[in-house]
């Protein structure tokens, strides 16, 4: 799946993507795509919100501390 998304990014490298993720989400930086900070989905939500803020309703976002919250 990672290869698919990197293909979509064109000339961007994995490092470029990590730098952008960490710029958007400086509170919980990530080092790799397997980083534990990605488990709760909040980094993905912040990235989506950075692209288009109107698509995220933060009132509906749970902390993601439990497996049930992550679902």
Tab-separated table of C-alpha atoms in Angstrom:
chain	number	residue	atom	x	y	z
A	1	UNK	CA	0.000	0.000	0.000
A	2	UNK	CA	2.851	2.385	0.811
A	3	UNK	CA	4.296	1.885	-2.669
A	4	UNK	CA	0.912	2.766	-4.200
A	5	UNK	CA	0.713	6.081	-2.354
A	6	UNK	CA	4.323	6.939	-3.109
A	7	UNK	CA	3.535	6.331	-6.782
A	8	UNK	CA	0.655	8.791	-6.542
A	9	UNK	CA	3.002	11.402	-5.094
A	10	UNK	CA	5.194	11.329	-8.181
A	11	UNK	CA	8.676	12.671	-7.538
A	12	UNK	CA	8.173	12.976	-3.782
A	13	UNK	CA	10.203	10.605	-1.657
A	14	UNK	CA	9.251	8.783	1.509
A	15	UNK	CA	11.405	11.290	3.414
A	16	UNK	CA	9.481	14.182	1.808
A	17	UNK	CA	6.233	12.625	3.010
A	18	UNK	CA	7.575	12.077	6.545
A	19	UNK	CA	8.791	15.688	6.669
A	20	UNK	CA	5.353	16.917	5.621
A	21	UNK	CA	3.558	14.700	8.151
A	22	UNK	CA	5.827	15.994	10.913
A	23	UNK	CA	5.291	19.579	9.800
A	24	UNK	CA	1.496	19.142	9.897
A	25	UNK	CA	1.596	17.188	13.167
A	26	UNK	CA	4.580	18.468	15.193
A	27	UNK	CA	3.129	17.287	18.536
A	28	UNK	CA	3.630	13.595	17.690
A	29	UNK	CA	6.381	13.239	15.104
A	30	UNK	CA	6.819	9.968	13.229
A	31	UNK	CA	10.005	8.351	11.976
A	32	UNK	CA	8.640	5.596	9.701
A	33	UNK	CA	5.337	4.381	8.314
A	34	UNK	CA	5.361	1.723	11.063
A	35	UNK	CA	5.623	4.290	13.864
A	36	UNK	CA	3.354	3.642	16.866
A	37	UNK	CA	2.151	7.266	16.702
A	38	UNK	CA	0.141	6.318	13.597
A	39	UNK	CA	-1.962	3.682	15.393
A	40	UNK	CA	-4.747	5.961	16.553
A	41	UNK	CA	-5.239	7.657	13.159
A	42	UNK	CA	-4.889	11.199	14.461
A	43	UNK	CA	-1.899	11.943	12.199
A	44	UNK	CA	-3.965	10.882	9.182
A	45	UNK	CA	-6.881	13.034	10.332
A	46	UNK	CA	-4.564	16.035	10.725
A	47	UNK	CA	-3.061	15.463	7.274
A	48	UNK	CA	-6.525	15.284	5.700
A	49	UNK	CA	-7.543	18.417	7.567
A	50	UNK	CA	-4.435	20.193	6.322
A	51	UNK	CA	-5.396	19.375	2.733
A	52	UNK	CA	-9.056	20.342	3.160
A	53	UNK	CA	-10.106	21.653	6.608
A	54	UNK	CA	-13.853	21.376	5.909
A	55	UNK	CA	-13.782	17.568	5.767
A	56	UNK	CA	-12.834	17.050	9.425
A	57	UNK	CA	-15.283	17.501	12.278
A	58	UNK	CA	-13.025	17.321	15.320
A	59	UNK	CA	-16.075	17.044	17.596
A	60	UNK	CA	-16.524	13.509	16.238
A	61	UNK	CA	-12.892	12.419	16.604
A	62	UNK	CA	-12.232	10.130	19.563
A	63	UNK	CA	-8.842	10.013	21.329
A	64	UNK	CA	-8.011	6.607	19.891
A	65	UNK	CA	-6.639	5.273	23.149
A	66	UNK	CA	-8.551	1.998	22.968
A	67	UNK	CA	-9.069	-0.402	20.048
A	68	UNK	CA	-12.750	0.541	20.061
A	69	UNK	CA	-11.912	4.267	19.761
A	70	UNK	CA	-9.537	3.501	16.878
A	71	UNK	CA	-12.289	1.786	14.940
